[in-house]
Amino acid sequence: MRHPYEIRIYRWKPMGDWRYDDPAHKLHKTHSLKVKGFHPYIVARGVPAVDITYSRRLDSIGQAQVTIPLDGPEEWRPTLGRLADIEPYRYCLGIVRTSEDPGSGREESQLVWAGIIWSMRMDLETRVLQLSARDWLSFWENRHHTGRITDIEQAEIIRQVVLSGNRNWGINTETDAAATGRTRDWQAGPGEWREVASDLYDMADDLSGFFLTVDSRIVNEGTEDEHLRHVVRSTKDRTPVWAAVPSLKDRINCEIPEIYFDGSQVTNVSYAIGRSGNLPVRRRRDNTLLRREVPVRDVVGRYDSVGDSRVLDSRAETQLAFGARGIRVPRIITYPNAYPDPQLLDPNLGIKVRVEADTGFLTVEEPFVVTEARVQVEGDGSDRCELTLVQETLFQKGKWE
């Protein structure tokens, strides 16, 4: 049986000419490298791999590790030869998975992960090359912003930031951000350059925020012009949605090795402290019902870049929601090939799934939200998805009084 996973390697290709980067040049807007930026174009398909792992985490940048043998059958040599000058950051990684469509019986290939190769390790004893990559949002870890825009719709902030980055030797990121109906300030003080990716996640990770993800697709697949495109997406709110998969049932389609209980986050008084100019802004929220059950515990969040009381109120509410009860974290490992599309459990989309388990001590039957999905591909091509989850109630606003 053919291995269902394929590794493809891409390299940044300039889409414009640096000679026209001067804004005064008449071809600047249509031909300059500064405006046109880069796309990752195909270098090699069918790259052999002895180990493949890729993962996604809620409000975090996804990662992948691929191990390529430096020796092997003669038919691999031309493919490996095309990677002789491979270097971190100059090259990108794509992981393609082939599966059979249950309806038609035809094979379909799908890009399940893509991103930038940031580091490599060549082991000359075992003769392998280990590639470590992170998804496209890792590019925005190294792009920064300054200045201020006030009372802007959150989706518009994402659009403006991406467009600005694309016009300055960027990677042609597209956007499909959903309007949230909420506005906020976006600011970095004089002399301060704030990291774009960090601020985007900071804006998303809030009860009044949204889920943030990046989708990738292959363009002109199978041709010499094959390249990758990517789009930053956001949801309209922070409400988890059901995954299009059956329930996770212990010893039926998965195994549950452990459930971790954490009470260190329990809190019934929440402070969010920001700053407007040189003056601190303090907001407080109380869970008076919980204060009648357990001794008082407070949490303080400091947000020096936030001066808007509405945003601070939301931050205080978020801290209170996560502190309303102890956190339960099941770790689940799906059976081999239990799900034909691991992306159906992408945590960055706010996916929830029902978990059913009878431990003999307690029974679990409720929805949980996926916070991390890690896919490990075995040597025979079968995959197992290791999931980390938290209870859905942590994403719901409560009535504290």
mmCIF file of N, CA and C in Angstrom, residues 211-337:
data_model
loop_
_atom_site.group_PDB
_atom_site.id
_atom_site.type_symbol
_atom_site.label_atom_id
_atom_site.label_comp_id
_atom_site.label_asym_id
_atom_site.label_seq_id
_atom_site.Cartn_x
_atom_site.Cartn_y
_atom_site.Cartn_z
ATOM 1 N N PHE A 211 -11.473 33.080 17.664
ATOM 2 C CA PHE A 211 -10.476 32.051 17.388
ATOM 3 C C PHE A 211 -9.724 32.450 16.131
ATOM 4 N N LEU A 212 -8.408 32.299 16.160
ATOM 5 C CA LEU A 212 -7.540 32.743 15.074
ATOM 6 C C LEU A 212 -6.797 31.550 14.502
ATOM 7 N N THR A 213 -6.772 31.446 13.185
ATOM 8 C CA THR A 213 -6.084 30.326 12.545
ATOM 9 C C THR A 213 -5.531 30.780 11.202
ATOM 10 N N VAL A 214 -4.716 29.930 10.600
ATOM 11 C CA VAL A 214 -4.191 30.202 9.264
ATOM 12 C C VAL A 214 -4.406 28.958 8.409
ATOM 13 N N ASP A 215 -5.049 29.125 7.270
ATOM 14 C CA ASP A 215 -5.283 28.032 6.328
ATOM 15 C C ASP A 215 -4.283 28.125 5.182
ATOM 16 N N SER A 216 -3.920 26.961 4.647
ATOM 17 C CA SER A 216 -3.004 26.914 3.513
ATOM 18 C C SER A 216 -3.632 26.125 2.376
ATOM 19 N N ARG A 217 -3.208 26.414 1.177
ATOM 20 C CA ARG A 217 -3.680 25.659 0.024
ATOM 21 C C ARG A 217 -2.587 25.619 -1.036
ATOM 22 N N ILE A 218 -2.686 24.611 -1.915
ATOM 23 C CA ILE A 218 -1.732 24.456 -3.009
ATOM 24 C C ILE A 218 -2.346 25.048 -4.270
ATOM 25 N N VAL A 219 -1.579 25.840 -4.982
ATOM 26 C CA VAL A 219 -2.014 26.440 -6.240
ATOM 27 C C VAL A 219 -1.206 25.816 -7.381
ATOM 28 N N ASN A 220 -1.883 25.490 -8.488
ATOM 29 C CA ASN A 220 -1.238 24.877 -9.662
ATOM 30 C C ASN A 220 -0.544 23.564 -9.300
ATOM 31 N N GLU A 221 -1.241 22.734 -8.531
ATOM 32 C CA GLU A 221 -0.644 21.493 -8.043
ATOM 33 C C GLU A 221 -0.200 20.601 -9.191
ATOM 34 N N GLY A 222 0.986 20.023 -9.049
ATOM 35 C CA GLY A 222 1.514 19.089 -10.029
ATOM 36 C C GLY A 222 2.258 19.723 -11.172
ATOM 37 N N THR A 223 2.323 21.064 -11.215
ATOM 38 C CA THR A 223 3.034 21.758 -12.286
ATOM 39 C C THR A 223 4.314 22.391 -11.739
ATOM 40 N N GLU A 224 5.125 22.942 -12.647
ATOM 41 C CA GLU A 224 6.335 23.638 -12.225
ATOM 42 C C GLU A 224 6.012 24.932 -11.490
ATOM 43 N N ASP A 225 4.802 25.426 -11.672
ATOM 44 C CA ASP A 225 4.380 26.654 -11.000
ATOM 45 C C ASP A 225 3.646 26.386 -9.691
ATOM 46 N N GLU A 226 3.703 25.165 -9.186
ATOM 47 C CA GLU A 226 3.037 24.871 -7.916
ATOM 48 C C GLU A 226 3.622 25.739 -6.804
ATOM 49 N N HIS A 227 2.736 26.361 -6.034
ATOM 50 C CA HIS A 227 3.180 27.155 -4.898
ATOM 51 C C HIS A 227 2.101 27.156 -3.824
ATOM 52 N N LEU A 228 2.440 27.667 -2.676
ATOM 53 C CA LEU A 228 1.536 27.686 -1.532
ATOM 54 C C LEU A 228 0.980 29.081 -1.312
ATOM 55 N N ARG A 229 -0.293 29.132 -0.966
ATOM 56 C CA ARG A 229 -0.928 30.375 -0.524
ATOM 57 C C ARG A 229 -1.471 30.136 0.881
ATOM 58 N N HIS A 230 -1.679 31.218 1.616
ATOM 59 C CA HIS A 230 -2.147 31.072 2.991
ATOM 60 C C HIS A 230 -3.014 32.267 3.360
ATOM 61 N N VAL A 231 -3.957 32.032 4.235
ATOM 62 C CA VAL A 231 -4.917 33.066 4.606
ATOM 63 C C VAL A 231 -5.140 33.021 6.115
ATOM 64 N N VAL A 232 -5.103 34.184 6.750
ATOM 65 C CA VAL A 232 -5.403 34.300 8.175
ATOM 66 C C VAL A 232 -6.908 34.431 8.331
ATOM 67 N N ARG A 233 -7.499 33.557 9.132
ATOM 68 C CA ARG A 233 -8.936 33.568 9.352
ATOM 69 C C ARG A 233 -9.232 33.796 10.829
ATOM 70 N N SER A 234 -10.378 34.375 11.086
ATOM 71 C CA SER A 234 -10.833 34.487 12.472
ATOM 72 C C SER A 234 -12.336 34.244 12.507
ATOM 73 N N THR A 235 -12.819 33.783 13.658
ATOM 74 C CA THR A 235 -14.246 33.584 13.846
ATOM 75 C C THR A 235 -14.860 34.869 14.405
ATOM 76 N N LYS A 236 -16.170 34.946 14.415
ATOM 77 C CA LYS A 236 -16.823 36.172 14.872
ATOM 78 C C LYS A 236 -16.840 36.299 16.394
ATOM 79 N N ASP A 237 -16.633 35.182 17.091
ATOM 80 C CA ASP A 237 -16.619 35.248 18.549
ATOM 81 C C ASP A 237 -15.809 34.076 19.091
ATOM 82 N N ARG A 238 -15.893 33.886 20.386
ATOM 83 C CA ARG A 238 -15.094 32.875 21.067
ATOM 84 C C ARG A 238 -15.957 31.676 21.466
ATOM 85 N N THR A 239 -16.978 31.402 20.672
ATOM 86 C CA THR A 239 -17.896 30.305 20.976
ATOM 87 C C THR A 239 -17.430 29.022 20.309
ATOM 88 N N PRO A 240 -17.137 27.961 21.056
ATOM 89 C CA PRO A 240 -16.718 26.693 20.441
ATOM 90 C C PRO A 240 -17.831 26.097 19.584
ATOM 91 N N VAL A 241 -17.444 25.398 18.531
ATOM 92 C CA VAL A 241 -18.405 24.752 17.626
ATOM 93 C C VAL A 241 -18.107 23.256 17.578
ATOM 94 N N TRP A 242 -19.136 22.478 17.292
ATOM 95 C CA TRP A 242 -18.986 21.032 17.259
ATOM 96 C C TRP A 242 -18.100 20.602 16.092
ATOM 97 N N ALA A 243 -17.210 19.663 16.361
ATOM 98 C CA ALA A 243 -16.427 19.043 15.300
ATOM 99 C C ALA A 243 -17.308 18.083 14.512
ATOM 100 N N ALA A 244 -17.031 17.959 13.227
ATOM 101 C CA ALA A 244 -17.806 17.053 12.376
ATOM 102 C C ALA A 244 -17.255 15.634 12.496
ATOM 103 N N VAL A 245 -17.160 15.159 13.746
ATOM 104 C CA VAL A 245 -16.652 13.813 14.015
ATOM 105 C C VAL A 245 -17.525 13.195 15.095
ATOM 106 N N PRO A 246 -17.525 11.870 15.204
ATOM 107 C CA PRO A 246 -18.286 11.224 16.280
ATOM 108 C C PRO A 246 -17.689 11.540 17.649
ATOM 109 N N SER A 247 -18.387 11.149 18.680
ATOM 110 C CA SER A 247 -17.879 11.327 20.036
ATOM 111 C C SER A 247 -16.582 10.538 20.229
ATOM 112 N N LEU A 248 -15.738 11.044 21.106
ATOM 113 C CA LEU A 248 -14.541 10.319 21.500
ATOM 114 C C LEU A 248 -14.927 9.374 22.636
ATOM 115 N N LYS A 249 -14.893 8.077 22.351
ATOM 116 C CA LYS A 249 -15.323 7.081 23.333
ATOM 117 C C LYS A 249 -14.138 6.218 23.732
ATOM 118 N N ASP A 250 -13.846 6.226 25.027
ATOM 119 C CA ASP A 250 -12.719 5.462 25.544
ATOM 120 C C ASP A 250 -12.869 3.983 25.209
ATOM 121 N N ARG A 251 -11.791 3.422 24.646
ATOM 122 C CA ARG A 251 -11.705 2.013 24.254
ATOM 123 C C ARG A 251 -12.612 1.654 23.085
ATOM 124 N N ILE A 252 -13.179 2.670 22.422
ATOM 125 C CA ILE A 252 -13.949 2.424 21.194
ATOM 126 C C ILE A 252 -13.203 3.010 19.998
ATOM 127 N N ASN A 253 -12.926 4.311 20.030
ATOM 128 C CA ASN A 253 -12.142 4.920 18.964
ATOM 129 C C ASN A 253 -10.928 5.691 19.495
ATOM 130 N N CYS A 254 -10.683 5.578 20.808
ATOM 131 C CA CYS A 254 -9.554 6.270 21.404
ATOM 132 C C CYS A 254 -9.216 5.638 22.743
ATOM 133 N N GLU A 255 -8.117 6.058 23.291
ATOM 134 C CA GLU A 255 -7.761 5.683 24.655
ATOM 135 C C GLU A 255 -7.480 6.954 25.444
ATOM 136 N N ILE A 256 -7.814 6.940 26.721
ATOM 137 C CA ILE A 256 -7.631 8.115 27.576
ATOM 138 C C ILE A 256 -6.629 7.732 28.661
ATOM 139 N N PRO A 257 -5.341 8.045 28.466
ATOM 140 C CA PRO A 257 -4.342 7.631 29.439
ATOM 141 C C PRO A 257 -4.417 8.374 30.756
ATOM 142 N N GLU A 258 -4.919 9.639 30.735
ATOM 143 C CA GLU A 258 -4.956 10.388 31.990
ATOM 144 C C GLU A 258 -5.936 11.550 31.915
ATOM 145 N N ILE A 259 -6.392 11.991 33.082
ATOM 146 C CA ILE A 259 -7.172 13.219 33.222
ATOM 147 C C ILE A 259 -6.514 14.015 34.349
ATOM 148 N N TYR A 260 -6.114 15.223 34.046
ATOM 149 C CA TYR A 260 -5.414 16.069 35.013
ATOM 150 C C TYR A 260 -6.388 17.098 35.575
ATOM 151 N N PHE A 261 -6.371 17.248 36.888
ATOM 152 C CA PHE A 261 -7.241 18.215 37.570
ATOM 153 C C PHE A 261 -6.372 19.320 38.175
ATOM 154 N N ASP A 262 -6.689 20.570 37.838
ATOM 155 C CA ASP A 262 -5.874 21.699 38.289
ATOM 156 C C ASP A 262 -6.759 22.720 38.995
ATOM 157 N N GLY A 263 -6.526 22.924 40.297
ATOM 158 C CA GLY A 263 -7.281 23.917 41.045
ATOM 159 C C GLY A 263 -6.509 25.199 41.290
ATOM 160 N N SER A 264 -5.300 25.291 40.728
ATOM 161 C CA SER A 264 -4.473 26.466 40.999
ATOM 162 C C SER A 264 -5.004 27.730 40.336
ATOM 163 N N GLN A 265 -5.936 27.574 39.386
ATOM 164 C CA GLN A 265 -6.490 28.737 38.700
ATOM 165 C C GLN A 265 -7.812 29.219 39.311
ATOM 166 N N VAL A 266 -8.330 28.490 40.298
ATOM 167 C CA VAL A 266 -9.605 28.886 40.902
ATOM 168 C C VAL A 266 -9.462 30.278 41.527
ATOM 169 N N THR A 267 -10.386 31.177 41.195
ATOM 170 C CA THR A 267 -10.344 32.535 41.724
ATOM 171 C C THR A 267 -11.747 33.102 41.795
ATOM 172 N N ASN A 268 -11.980 33.969 42.765
ATOM 173 C CA ASN A 268 -13.300 34.602 42.858
ATOM 174 C C ASN A 268 -13.245 36.122 42.866
ATOM 175 N N VAL A 269 -12.051 36.693 42.770
ATOM 176 C CA VAL A 269 -11.891 38.138 42.588
ATOM 177 C C VAL A 269 -10.858 38.362 41.497
ATOM 178 N N SER A 270 -11.197 39.183 40.504
ATOM 179 C CA SER A 270 -10.345 39.364 39.340
ATOM 180 C C SER A 270 -10.060 40.848 39.109
ATOM 181 N N TYR A 271 -8.784 41.173 38.953
ATOM 182 C CA TYR A 271 -8.367 42.534 38.632
ATOM 183 C C TYR A 271 -7.682 42.548 37.269
ATOM 184 N N ALA A 272 -7.995 43.560 36.470
ATOM 185 C CA ALA A 272 -7.295 43.802 35.213
ATOM 186 C C ALA A 272 -6.760 45.226 35.279
ATOM 187 N N ILE A 273 -5.447 45.366 35.214
ATOM 188 C CA ILE A 273 -4.811 46.670 35.378
ATOM 189 C C ILE A 273 -4.133 47.072 34.077
ATOM 190 N N GLY A 274 -4.591 48.191 33.521
ATOM 191 C CA GLY A 274 -4.011 48.726 32.303
ATOM 192 C C GLY A 274 -3.373 50.073 32.563
ATOM 193 N N ARG A 275 -3.146 50.808 31.482
ATOM 194 C CA ARG A 275 -2.511 52.115 31.621
ATOM 195 C C ARG A 275 -2.983 53.033 30.511
ATOM 196 N N SER A 276 -3.353 54.238 30.892
ATOM 197 C CA SER A 276 -3.728 55.279 29.937
ATOM 198 C C SER A 276 -2.766 56.445 30.151
ATOM 199 N N GLY A 277 -1.820 56.594 29.222
ATOM 200 C CA GLY A 277 -0.772 57.578 29.421
ATOM 201 C C GLY A 277 0.113 57.143 30.579
ATOM 202 N N ASN A 278 0.247 58.019 31.576
ATOM 203 C CA ASN A 278 1.034 57.682 32.766
ATOM 204 C C ASN A 278 0.166 57.219 33.930
ATOM 205 N N LEU A 279 -1.134 57.104 33.699
ATOM 206 C CA LEU A 279 -2.048 56.770 34.780
ATOM 207 C C LEU A 279 -2.515 55.316 34.684
ATOM 208 N N PRO A 280 -2.506 54.584 35.803
ATOM 209 C CA PRO A 280 -3.017 53.208 35.779
ATOM 210 C C PRO A 280 -4.545 53.202 35.710
ATOM 211 N N VAL A 281 -5.084 52.176 35.074
ATOM 212 C CA VAL A 281 -6.531 51.970 35.003
ATOM 213 C C VAL A 281 -6.807 50.591 35.600
ATOM 214 N N ARG A 282 -7.627 50.549 36.683
ATOM 215 C CA ARG A 282 -7.884 49.284 37.354
ATOM 216 C C ARG A 282 -9.359 48.931 37.255
ATOM 217 N N ARG A 283 -9.619 47.681 36.842
ATOM 218 C CA ARG A 283 -10.992 47.185 36.773
ATOM 219 C C ARG A 283 -11.077 45.907 37.612
ATOM 220 N N ARG A 284 -12.232 45.699 38.248
ATOM 221 C CA ARG A 284 -12.414 44.553 39.140
ATOM 222 C C ARG A 284 -13.719 43.847 38.818
ATOM 223 N N ARG A 285 -13.686 42.518 38.925
ATOM 224 C CA ARG A 285 -14.886 41.709 38.799
ATOM 225 C C ARG A 285 -14.882 40.670 39.932
ATOM 226 N N ASP A 286 -16.083 40.354 40.444
ATOM 227 C CA ASP A 286 -16.205 39.433 41.565
ATOM 228 C C ASP A 286 -17.133 38.279 41.222
ATOM 229 N N ASN A 287 -16.784 37.104 41.713
ATOM 230 C CA ASN A 287 -17.665 35.950 41.678
ATOM 231 C C ASN A 287 -18.158 35.731 43.113
ATOM 232 N N THR A 288 -19.234 36.433 43.457
ATOM 233 C CA THR A 288 -19.713 36.395 44.850
ATOM 234 C C THR A 288 -20.261 35.025 45.225
ATOM 235 N N LEU A 289 -20.807 34.293 44.253
ATOM 236 C CA LEU A 289 -21.326 32.954 44.543
ATOM 237 C C LEU A 289 -20.189 32.022 44.955
ATOM 238 N N LEU A 290 -19.083 32.080 44.224
ATOM 239 C CA LEU A 290 -17.953 31.220 44.557
ATOM 240 C C LEU A 290 -17.289 31.655 45.863
ATOM 241 N N ARG A 291 -17.398 32.935 46.183
ATOM 242 C CA ARG A 291 -16.795 33.434 47.419
ATOM 243 C C ARG A 291 -17.504 32.865 48.659
ATOM 244 N N ARG A 292 -18.732 32.368 48.452
ATOM 245 C CA ARG A 292 -19.455 31.738 49.551
ATOM 246 C C ARG A 292 -19.082 30.272 49.729
ATOM 247 N N GLU A 293 -18.352 29.727 48.767
ATOM 248 C CA GLU A 293 -18.019 28.304 48.798
ATOM 249 C C GLU A 293 -16.570 28.039 49.200
ATOM 250 N N VAL A 294 -15.660 28.920 48.755
ATOM 251 C CA VAL A 294 -14.237 28.714 49.046
ATOM 252 C C VAL A 294 -13.627 30.035 49.490
ATOM 253 N N PRO A 295 -12.522 29.988 50.224
ATOM 254 C CA PRO A 295 -11.869 31.232 50.648
ATOM 255 C C PRO A 295 -11.477 32.090 49.452
ATOM 256 N N VAL A 296 -11.392 33.382 49.691
ATOM 257 C CA VAL A 296 -11.126 34.321 48.611
ATOM 258 C C VAL A 296 -9.744 34.073 48.000
ATOM 259 N N ARG A 297 -9.700 34.089 46.692
ATOM 260 C CA ARG A 297 -8.452 34.043 45.924
ATOM 261 C C ARG A 297 -8.596 35.045 44.810
ATOM 262 N N ASP A 298 -7.587 35.877 44.598
ATOM 263 C CA ASP A 298 -7.690 36.847 43.512
ATOM 264 C C ASP A 298 -6.583 36.628 42.489
ATOM 265 N N VAL A 299 -6.852 37.151 41.317
ATOM 266 C CA VAL A 299 -5.882 37.091 40.227
ATOM 267 C C VAL A 299 -5.741 38.493 39.663
ATOM 268 N N VAL A 300 -4.524 38.863 39.300
ATOM 269 C CA VAL A 300 -4.240 40.191 38.759
ATOM 270 C C VAL A 300 -3.596 40.028 37.393
ATOM 271 N N GLY A 301 -4.221 40.632 36.385
ATOM 272 C CA GLY A 301 -3.643 40.667 35.054
ATOM 273 C C GLY A 301 -3.190 42.080 34.734
ATOM 274 N N ARG A 302 -1.962 42.221 34.252
ATOM 275 C CA ARG A 302 -1.418 43.554 33.937
ATOM 276 C C ARG A 302 -1.275 43.696 32.428
ATOM 277 N N TYR A 303 -1.897 44.746 31.916
ATOM 278 C CA TYR A 303 -1.938 44.973 30.470
ATOM 279 C C TYR A 303 -1.519 46.416 30.201
ATOM 280 N N ASP A 304 -0.207 46.646 30.175
ATOM 281 C CA ASP A 304 0.308 48.007 30.068
ATOM 282 C C ASP A 304 -0.067 48.692 28.758
ATOM 283 N N SER A 305 -0.374 47.911 27.735
ATOM 284 C CA SER A 305 -0.710 48.514 26.445
ATOM 285 C C SER A 305 -2.203 48.790 26.300
ATOM 286 N N VAL A 306 -3.007 48.470 27.331
ATOM 287 C CA VAL A 306 -4.463 48.629 27.256
ATOM 288 C C VAL A 306 -4.901 49.756 28.177
ATOM 289 N N GLY A 307 -5.662 50.709 27.619
ATOM 290 C CA GLY A 307 -6.204 51.787 28.430
ATOM 291 C C GLY A 307 -7.714 51.858 28.389
ATOM 292 N N ASP A 308 -8.320 51.054 27.530
ATOM 293 C CA ASP A 308 -9.769 51.063 27.348
ATOM 294 C C ASP A 308 -10.430 50.246 28.464
ATOM 295 N N SER A 309 -11.328 50.883 29.222
ATOM 296 C CA SER A 309 -11.992 50.204 30.343
ATOM 297 C C SER A 309 -12.819 49.018 29.873
ATOM 298 N N ARG A 310 -13.415 49.116 28.681
ATOM 299 C CA ARG A 310 -14.225 48.007 28.169
ATOM 300 C C ARG A 310 -13.374 46.759 27.943
ATOM 301 N N VAL A 311 -12.172 46.976 27.381
ATOM 302 C CA VAL A 311 -11.281 45.850 27.137
ATOM 303 C C VAL A 311 -10.812 45.255 28.458
ATOM 304 N N LEU A 312 -10.492 46.113 29.418
ATOM 305 C CA LEU A 312 -10.048 45.623 30.725
ATOM 306 C C LEU A 312 -11.161 44.873 31.445
ATOM 307 N N ASP A 313 -12.404 45.357 31.306
ATOM 308 C CA ASP A 313 -13.538 44.628 31.898
ATOM 309 C C ASP A 313 -13.624 43.219 31.315
ATOM 310 N N SER A 314 -13.423 43.111 30.003
ATOM 311 C CA SER A 314 -13.491 41.810 29.356
ATOM 312 C C SER A 314 -12.352 40.909 29.825
ATOM 313 N N ARG A 315 -11.169 41.493 30.025
ATOM 314 C CA ARG A 315 -10.047 40.709 30.519
ATOM 315 C C ARG A 315 -10.324 40.184 31.932
ATOM 316 N N ALA A 316 -10.897 41.047 32.764
ATOM 317 C CA ALA A 316 -11.238 40.624 34.119
ATOM 318 C C ALA A 316 -12.281 39.504 34.094
ATOM 319 N N GLU A 317 -13.265 39.612 33.198
ATOM 320 C CA GLU A 317 -14.280 38.561 33.051
ATOM 321 C C GLU A 317 -13.641 37.251 32.593
ATOM 322 N N THR A 318 -12.684 37.344 31.667
ATOM 323 C CA THR A 318 -12.019 36.145 31.167
ATOM 324 C C THR A 318 -11.267 35.437 32.280
ATOM 325 N N GLN A 319 -10.542 36.208 33.084
ATOM 326 C CA GLN A 319 -9.811 35.621 34.209
ATOM 327 C C GLN A 319 -10.768 34.962 35.195
ATOM 328 N N LEU A 320 -11.934 35.588 35.392
ATOM 329 C CA LEU A 320 -12.910 35.041 36.322
ATOM 330 C C LEU A 320 -13.533 33.757 35.780
ATOM 331 N N ALA A 321 -13.764 33.731 34.455
ATOM 332 C CA ALA A 321 -14.350 32.533 33.841
ATOM 333 C C ALA A 321 -13.422 31.332 34.007
ATOM 334 N N PHE A 322 -12.119 31.524 33.776
ATOM 335 C CA PHE A 322 -11.177 30.417 33.915
ATOM 336 C C PHE A 322 -10.942 30.065 35.378
ATOM 337 N N GLY A 323 -11.314 30.960 36.278
ATOM 338 C CA GLY A 323 -11.138 30.669 37.685
ATOM 339 C C GLY A 323 -12.395 30.229 38.382
ATOM 340 N N ALA A 324 -13.499 30.089 37.641
ATOM 341 C CA ALA A 324 -14.780 29.759 38.267
ATOM 342 C C ALA A 324 -14.802 28.347 38.828
ATOM 343 N N ARG A 325 -13.986 27.474 38.274
ATOM 344 C CA ARG A 325 -13.927 26.090 38.745
ATOM 345 C C ARG A 325 -12.577 25.516 38.365
ATOM 346 N N GLY A 326 -12.236 24.382 38.909
ATOM 347 C CA GLY A 326 -10.985 23.745 38.548
ATOM 348 C C GLY A 326 -10.980 23.313 37.091
ATOM 349 N N ILE A 327 -9.810 23.252 36.555
ATOM 350 C CA ILE A 327 -9.649 22.871 35.157
ATOM 351 C C ILE A 327 -9.400 21.370 35.068
ATOM 352 N N ARG A 328 -10.172 20.696 34.210
ATOM 353 C CA ARG A 328 -9.973 19.279 33.917
ATOM 354 C C ARG A 328 -9.369 19.146 32.531
ATOM 355 N N VAL A 329 -8.269 18.421 32.438
ATOM 356 C CA VAL A 329 -7.554 18.314 31.170
ATOM 357 C C VAL A 329 -7.380 16.843 30.808
ATOM 358 N N PRO A 330 -8.285 16.280 30.003
ATOM 359 C CA PRO A 330 -8.074 14.909 29.535
ATOM 360 C C PRO A 330 -7.017 14.878 28.423
ATOM 361 N N ARG A 331 -6.214 13.828 28.436
ATOM 362 C CA ARG A 331 -5.297 13.577 27.322
ATOM 363 C C ARG A 331 -5.807 12.340 26.593
ATOM 364 N N ILE A 332 -6.041 12.496 25.296
ATOM 365 C CA ILE A 332 -6.694 11.449 24.509
ATOM 366 C C ILE A 332 -5.832 11.104 23.310
ATOM 367 N N ILE A 333 -5.707 9.817 23.013
ATOM 368 C CA ILE A 333 -4.981 9.365 21.829
ATOM 369 C C ILE A 333 -5.940 8.556 20.974
ATOM 370 N N THR A 334 -6.196 9.028 19.760
ATOM 371 C CA THR A 334 -7.132 8.317 18.889
ATOM 372 C C THR A 334 -6.492 7.042 18.360
ATOM 373 N N TYR A 335 -7.336 6.071 18.052
ATOM 374 C CA TYR A 335 -6.843 4.841 17.449
ATOM 375 C C TYR A 335 -6.327 5.140 16.043
ATOM 376 N N PRO A 336 -5.436 4.307 15.501
ATOM 377 C CA PRO A 336 -4.853 4.560 14.181
ATOM 378 C C PRO A 336 -5.920 4.799 13.120
ATOM 379 N N ASN A 337 -5.730 5.890 12.390
ATOM 380 C CA ASN A 337 -6.607 6.259 11.274
ATOM 381 C C ASN A 337 -8.067 6.361 11.685
#
